[in-house]
Coordinates of C-alpha atoms in Angstrom, one line a residue:
M16 CA 78.8 102.1 88.5
K17 CA 78.6 100.1 91.1
P18 CA 81.1 97.2 92.1
T19 CA 80.9 93.6 90.9
K20 CA 79.9 91.2 93.9
N21 CA 82.4 88.0 93.1
T22 CA 82.2 85.7 96.0
L23 CA 85.0 83.2 94.9
P24 CA 87.4 81.3 96.9
T25 CA 90.2 82.4 95.5
T26 CA 92.4 85.7 94.5
S27 CA 93.5 83.7 91.6
S28 CA 89.9 83.0 90.9
A29 CA 89.1 86.2 91.1
L30 CA 91.8 87.5 88.8
R31 CA 91.2 84.7 86.1
N32 CA 87.3 86.5 85.4
F33 CA 88.9 89.5 85.2
E34 CA 92.1 87.9 82.7
V35 CA 88.5 87.5 80.5
D36 CA 86.9 90.8 81.4
S37 CA 90.3 92.4 80.5
A38 CA 90.3 90.8 76.7
K39 CA 87.5 92.8 75.8
S40 CA 88.5 96.1 77.6
P41 CA 91.1 97.8 75.1
N42 CA 92.0 100.0 77.8
L43 CA 92.9 98.8 81.0
C44 CA 92.6 101.4 84.7
R45 CA 94.0 99.2 87.8
C46 CA 94.7 100.0 90.7
Y47 CA 97.3 98.2 93.1
P48 CA 98.7 97.9 96.7
C49 CA 101.6 97.4 98.1
G50 CA 100.7 95.2 101.1
N51 CA 99.3 92.1 98.4
L52 CA 100.7 91.9 95.1
S53 CA 99.3 88.6 93.9
C54 CA 96.8 90.9 91.1
R55 CA 100.3 90.3 89.4
Q56 CA 99.7 87.2 89.4
Q57 CA 97.1 87.8 86.1
E58 CA 99.4 86.4 83.7
N59 CA 97.0 86.5 80.4
I60 CA 97.1 90.3 80.6
D61 CA 98.6 92.0 78.1
W62 CA 100.0 94.6 81.0
S63 CA 101.6 97.1 77.9
R64 CA 97.5 97.9 77.6
V65 CA 97.1 98.9 81.4
R66 CA 97.7 101.5 83.3
V67 CA 98.2 101.5 86.9
F68 CA 97.5 103.5 89.9
H69 CA 98.4 104.1 92.9
L70 CA 95.9 103.6 96.4
D71 CA 98.7 106.0 99.0
E72 CA 101.8 107.5 99.6
Y73 CA 103.3 108.9 102.5
V74 CA 103.9 112.7 102.6
G75 CA 107.4 114.5 102.0
I76 CA 109.2 111.3 101.4
T77 CA 111.1 110.8 98.2
A78 CA 110.5 108.0 95.7
S79 CA 113.8 106.5 96.9
H80 CA 112.8 106.8 100.9
P81 CA 113.4 103.0 102.3
A82 CA 109.2 103.3 103.2
S83 CA 108.4 105.3 99.7
F84 CA 104.7 103.0 98.3
R85 CA 105.8 104.0 94.5
A86 CA 109.3 102.8 95.1
F87 CA 107.8 99.7 95.8
L88 CA 105.1 98.7 93.3
T89 CA 107.6 100.7 90.8
R90 CA 110.6 98.1 92.2
E91 CA 108.5 94.7 92.7
F92 CA 105.5 95.2 90.0
V93 CA 106.1 98.1 87.7
T94 CA 109.9 97.2 86.6
P95 CA 108.8 93.3 86.4
L96 CA 105.8 93.8 84.3
Q97 CA 106.4 97.0 82.1
P98 CA 102.4 98.6 81.8
K99 CA 101.8 101.3 79.7
Y100 CA 101.6 103.8 82.2
F101 CA 102.3 103.9 85.8
H102 CA 100.8 107.0 88.0
G103 CA 102.6 106.8 91.3
I104 CA 101.0 109.5 94.2
E105 CA 103.7 112.4 94.9
G106 CA 103.9 112.3 98.4
D107 CA 107.3 114.8 97.8
G108 CA 105.6 117.5 95.6
E109 CA 106.0 121.0 97.0
D110 CA 102.2 121.9 96.8
I111 CA 99.9 119.1 97.9
H112 CA 96.8 120.4 96.6
Q113 CA 98.5 120.8 92.9
V114 CA 99.4 117.4 93.3
L115 CA 95.6 116.4 94.2
S116 CA 94.6 118.3 92.2
A117 CA 96.6 116.3 89.1
Y118 CA 95.9 113.5 90.4
T119 CA 91.6 113.7 90.3
T120 CA 92.0 115.3 87.2
L121 CA 93.9 111.5 85.9
L122 CA 91.1 109.8 87.9
E123 CA 88.7 111.0 85.8
A124 CA 90.8 110.5 82.7
H125 CA 90.8 106.9 83.3
P126 CA 87.9 105.6 85.6
L127 CA 89.5 101.8 87.4
D128 CA 88.0 99.0 85.4
L129 CA 90.1 96.7 88.6
C130 CA 90.9 97.8 92.4
C131 CA 93.4 95.3 94.0
M132 CA 93.3 96.4 97.8
G133 CA 93.7 94.5 101.2
I134 CA 92.4 95.5 104.3
G135 CA 94.8 97.0 107.0
E136 CA 95.2 95.6 110.6
N137 CA 93.4 98.3 112.1
G138 CA 90.9 97.9 109.1
H139 CA 91.6 100.9 106.7
L140 CA 91.8 100.6 102.9
A141 CA 94.2 102.4 101.4
F142 CA 95.4 105.2 104.4
N143 CA 91.4 105.5 104.9
D144 CA 91.3 104.7 108.7
P145 CA 88.9 104.0 110.7
P146 CA 86.6 106.3 112.3
Y147 CA 87.6 108.7 109.2
A148 CA 87.0 107.2 106.6
D149 CA 83.7 108.5 104.8
L150 CA 81.9 106.7 102.2
A151 CA 80.6 109.4 101.2
D152 CA 83.7 111.8 100.6
P153 CA 83.5 113.8 97.9
E154 CA 87.2 114.1 97.0
M155 CA 88.7 111.1 94.8
I156 CA 92.5 111.8 96.8
K157 CA 92.9 113.1 99.4
Q158 CA 95.3 114.4 102.5
V159 CA 94.5 112.3 105.9
K160 CA 96.6 112.0 109.4
L161 CA 97.3 108.6 109.8
D162 CA 96.1 107.2 113.1
E163 CA 98.3 105.6 115.7
A164 CA 97.5 102.0 115.0
S165 CA 98.0 102.1 111.5
R166 CA 101.6 103.9 112.0
H167 CA 102.0 101.2 114.5
Q168 CA 101.9 98.7 111.3
Q169 CA 103.7 100.6 109.0
V170 CA 106.8 100.0 112.0
G171 CA 105.1 96.3 112.0
E172 CA 105.8 95.7 108.4
G173 CA 109.1 97.3 108.6
H174 CA 108.1 100.8 106.4
Y175 CA 110.1 102.3 109.4
P176 CA 112.2 102.1 112.5
R177 CA 110.0 103.8 115.0
I178 CA 106.5 104.7 115.6
D179 CA 108.4 108.2 116.2
T180 CA 109.8 108.7 113.0
V181 CA 106.6 107.7 111.2
T182 CA 105.3 110.6 108.9
P183 CA 102.0 111.6 110.2
H184 CA 100.7 112.4 107.1
A185 CA 99.5 110.7 104.0
L186 CA 97.9 111.2 100.4
T187 CA 94.9 108.6 99.8
L188 CA 92.5 107.8 97.6
T189 CA 88.8 107.6 99.0
I190 CA 86.8 104.9 99.6
P191 CA 83.8 106.1 97.0
T192 CA 86.6 106.1 94.7
L193 CA 88.2 102.9 95.7
L194 CA 84.9 101.5 95.2
S195 CA 83.8 103.4 91.8
A196 CA 86.2 100.5 90.2
T197 CA 84.1 98.5 87.8
S198 CA 85.5 95.0 90.2
V199 CA 86.8 95.2 93.3
L200 CA 89.7 92.9 95.0
V201 CA 89.0 93.1 98.6
M202 CA 92.0 90.8 100.4
V203 CA 92.6 89.9 103.5

């Protein structure tokens, strides 16, 4: 499916449209970012029907690590809103290929109806850093090496104390996966 092309003046206007659409759908599969949680302002959503997916996670860190996006989403999004399911990406899995395969299976079984995301300082979507982002990537989720600009952003946002401590690899949903959602909301 192609994403809808909504040109709306504000995030709240777009979210009202998604609330109306959500009332018609028996199951909701949503993908949310860490950088901008304004999507959680969807007050008229029955979160007990929502299956939440995760955009990206650092490789090799646990869910309790201060930089973990899984921990951040659990604390700031999942715990207060109580969605039906939260599928966090296990960046600390012993077999990364198995983690990617299992997450791909989940995404194939539960197509996204909404993907909310922001654009990173270097233009990245999730951890698809330019110029390496592949608009025709055959994978749904993959391991990537973070470019230097993205690693500096992680320090600037306080996820890591210094550039040499930033985890060099991450797992990320690919551009085609992000854009496969019925509706896509990109926030700047």
